[in-house]
């Protein structure tokens, strides 16, 4: 009960800050390309109607609350995996140096980081930031021999789905090449659901992937990661899949 009260109070504070930022930005969105300005400028192409202040504030809170933790966890698992498999770490570094050299990380360049994308996808397959998705049946059906009635609630266990040996070869093995186009094209659409799918797919999927790729590129270009040998990695599944007791790694600046 206390946790619920604290949670609601925290959300209220974040929402108040979002609304404060929105109010201060009014009349100053021309030429800006940040998320807040873009939402304030957005209009329905058919009706010309824009988002209300409440809708914009709610979306900002969603991006902060839902987008921050899941992306941070995905990157934590990526760094853990490549710290233990240095050849993939070097391949990432080679790609970012080939695309950007010593220049800045740009959105246009991030689109070319195909290995970064595959490695992030493989990390989310093994350690999906959201471990389960809840859905309500809209009609009667049957799933695996079980009758499902209208309005029955179902839970999709993503950790189990992503490691199902009937869907994936060597499912517990880290293999980013399973996401090469030629290897992924014939796989069932719903065998990989880190962002869900269908009409309720995560609205921030593209944003999250670009963000994760950009951060990974910026970090891997300058730093080298090694595992902490005395730390036992244990999983803790709540709403998200966390490394219990954190994810300590050894971090070294690259020479030169």
PDB file of N, CA, C and O in Angstrom, residues 10 30 34 47-48 63 98 103 105 107 115 123 145 159 174-175 188 199 211 220 225:
ATOM      1  N   UNK A  10       5.183   9.690  -7.184  1.00  0.00           N
ATOM      2  CA  UNK A  10       6.310   9.873  -8.107  1.00  0.00           C
ATOM      3  C   UNK A  10       5.809  10.163  -9.517  1.00  0.00           C
ATOM      4  O   UNK A  10       6.340  11.049 -10.204  1.00  0.00           O
ATOM      5  N   UNK A  30       8.968  26.285 -33.340  1.00  0.00           N
ATOM      6  CA  UNK A  30       9.341  26.414 -34.753  1.00  0.00           C
ATOM      7  C   UNK A  30      10.801  26.025 -34.968  1.00  0.00           C
ATOM      8  O   UNK A  30      11.705  26.547 -34.296  1.00  0.00           O
ATOM      9  N   UNK A  34      13.130  18.292 -31.265  1.00  0.00           N
ATOM     10  CA  UNK A  34      13.069  17.423 -30.093  1.00  0.00           C
ATOM     11  C   UNK A  34      11.680  16.815 -29.972  1.00  0.00           C
ATOM     12  O   UNK A  34      10.710  17.280 -30.595  1.00  0.00           O
ATOM     13  N   UNK A  47      -7.913  15.557 -40.108  1.00  0.00           N
ATOM     14  CA  UNK A  47      -8.732  16.531 -39.370  1.00  0.00           C
ATOM     15  C   UNK A  47      -7.987  17.815 -39.029  1.00  0.00           C
ATOM     16  O   UNK A  47      -8.605  18.837 -38.735  1.00  0.00           O
ATOM     17  N   UNK A  48      -6.640  17.744 -39.029  1.00  0.00           N
ATOM     18  CA  UNK A  48      -5.859  18.911 -38.640  1.00  0.00           C
ATOM     19  C   UNK A  48      -5.820  19.135 -37.141  1.00  0.00           C
ATOM     20  O   UNK A  48      -5.276  20.134 -36.667  1.00  0.00           O
ATOM     21  N   UNK A  63       7.164   7.882 -22.225  1.00  0.00           N
ATOM     22  CA  UNK A  63       8.513   7.745 -22.769  1.00  0.00           C
ATOM     23  C   UNK A  63       9.548   7.689 -21.659  1.00  0.00           C
ATOM     24  O   UNK A  63      10.523   6.929 -21.730  1.00  0.00           O
ATOM     25  N   UNK A  98      33.868   2.078 -38.904  1.00  0.00           N
ATOM     26  CA  UNK A  98      33.665   2.120 -40.349  1.00  0.00           C
ATOM     27  C   UNK A  98      32.587   3.124 -40.732  1.00  0.00           C
ATOM     28  O   UNK A  98      32.717   3.852 -41.722  1.00  0.00           O
ATOM     29  N   UNK A 103      33.984  10.943 -36.373  1.00  0.00           N
ATOM     30  CA  UNK A 103      32.914  11.926 -36.403  1.00  0.00           C
ATOM     31  C   UNK A 103      31.827  11.641 -35.382  1.00  0.00           C
ATOM     32  O   UNK A 103      31.844  10.624 -34.682  1.00  0.00           O
ATOM     33  N   UNK A 105      28.118  10.681 -33.746  1.00  0.00           N
ATOM     34  CA  UNK A 105      27.094   9.664 -33.983  1.00  0.00           C
ATOM     35  C   UNK A 105      25.854  10.377 -34.499  1.00  0.00           C
ATOM     36  O   UNK A 105      25.277  11.218 -33.795  1.00  0.00           O
ATOM     37  N   UNK A 107      21.907  10.309 -36.597  1.00  0.00           N
ATOM     38  CA  UNK A 107      20.761   9.425 -36.869  1.00  0.00           C
ATOM     39  C   UNK A 107      20.883   8.692 -38.200  1.00  0.00           C
ATOM     40  O   UNK A 107      20.525   7.519 -38.301  1.00  0.00           O
ATOM     41  N   UNK A 115      24.956  -4.559 -37.576  1.00  0.00           N
ATOM     42  CA  UNK A 115      25.425  -5.504 -36.564  1.00  0.00           C
ATOM     43  C   UNK A 115      24.968  -5.079 -35.181  1.00  0.00           C
ATOM     44  O   UNK A 115      24.572  -5.918 -34.362  1.00  0.00           O
ATOM     45  N   UNK A 123      20.303  -9.989 -27.829  1.00  0.00           N
ATOM     46  CA  UNK A 123      20.298  -9.790 -26.380  1.00  0.00           C
ATOM     47  C   UNK A 123      18.872  -9.749 -25.849  1.00  0.00           C
ATOM     48  O   UNK A 123      18.569 -10.308 -24.780  1.00  0.00           O
ATOM     49  N   UNK A 145      -4.712 -26.657 -27.540  1.00  0.00           N
ATOM     50  CA  UNK A 145      -5.664 -27.608 -26.988  1.00  0.00           C
ATOM     51  C   UNK A 145      -6.467 -27.098 -25.809  1.00  0.00           C
ATOM     52  O   UNK A 145      -7.296 -27.822 -25.247  1.00  0.00           O
ATOM     53  N   UNK A 159      10.207 -14.823 -22.133  1.00  0.00           N
ATOM     54  CA  UNK A 159      11.481 -15.490 -21.859  1.00  0.00           C
ATOM     55  C   UNK A 159      11.428 -16.934 -22.346  1.00  0.00           C
ATOM     56  O   UNK A 159      12.364 -17.419 -22.989  1.00  0.00           O
ATOM     57  N   UNK A 174      24.220 -17.488 -27.670  1.00  0.00           N
ATOM     58  CA  UNK A 174      24.258 -16.116 -28.188  1.00  0.00           C
ATOM     59  C   UNK A 174      24.753 -16.143 -29.624  1.00  0.00           C
ATOM     60  O   UNK A 174      25.917 -16.456 -29.888  1.00  0.00           O
ATOM     61  N   UNK A 175      23.893 -15.828 -30.569  1.00  0.00           N
ATOM     62  CA  UNK A 175      24.237 -15.893 -31.986  1.00  0.00           C
ATOM     63  C   UNK A 175      23.503 -14.783 -32.743  1.00  0.00           C
ATOM     64  O   UNK A 175      22.412 -14.984 -33.265  1.00  0.00           O
ATOM     65  N   UNK A 188       8.746 -17.580 -37.805  1.00  0.00           N
ATOM     66  CA  UNK A 188       7.370 -17.161 -37.510  1.00  0.00           C
ATOM     67  C   UNK A 188       7.368 -15.747 -36.938  1.00  0.00           C
ATOM     68  O   UNK A 188       8.181 -15.412 -36.067  1.00  0.00           O
ATOM     69  N   UNK A 199      -1.824  -4.608 -33.220  1.00  0.00           N
ATOM     70  CA  UNK A 199      -2.284  -3.230 -32.984  1.00  0.00           C
ATOM     71  C   UNK A 199      -1.790  -2.650 -31.666  1.00  0.00           C
ATOM     72  O   UNK A 199      -1.806  -1.434 -31.481  1.00  0.00           O
ATOM     73  N   UNK A 211      17.754   4.613 -30.211  1.00  0.00           N
ATOM     74  CA  UNK A 211      18.407   5.085 -28.995  1.00  0.00           C
ATOM     75  C   UNK A 211      19.445   4.078 -28.515  1.00  0.00           C
ATOM     76  O   UNK A 211      20.588   4.437 -28.195  1.00  0.00           O
ATOM     77  N   UNK A 220      30.893   1.843 -27.194  1.00  0.00           N
ATOM     78  CA  UNK A 220      31.814   0.801 -27.630  1.00  0.00           C
ATOM     79  C   UNK A 220      32.985   1.383 -28.404  1.00  0.00           C
ATOM     80  O   UNK A 220      34.058   0.780 -28.501  1.00  0.00           O
ATOM     81  N   UNK A 225      35.033  -3.653 -22.472  1.00  0.00           N
ATOM     82  CA  UNK A 225      34.342  -4.247 -21.328  1.00  0.00           C
ATOM     83  C   UNK A 225      34.819  -5.674 -21.084  1.00  0.00           C
ATOM     84  O   UNK A 225      35.027  -6.441 -22.026  1.00  0.00           O
TER      85      UNK A 225
END
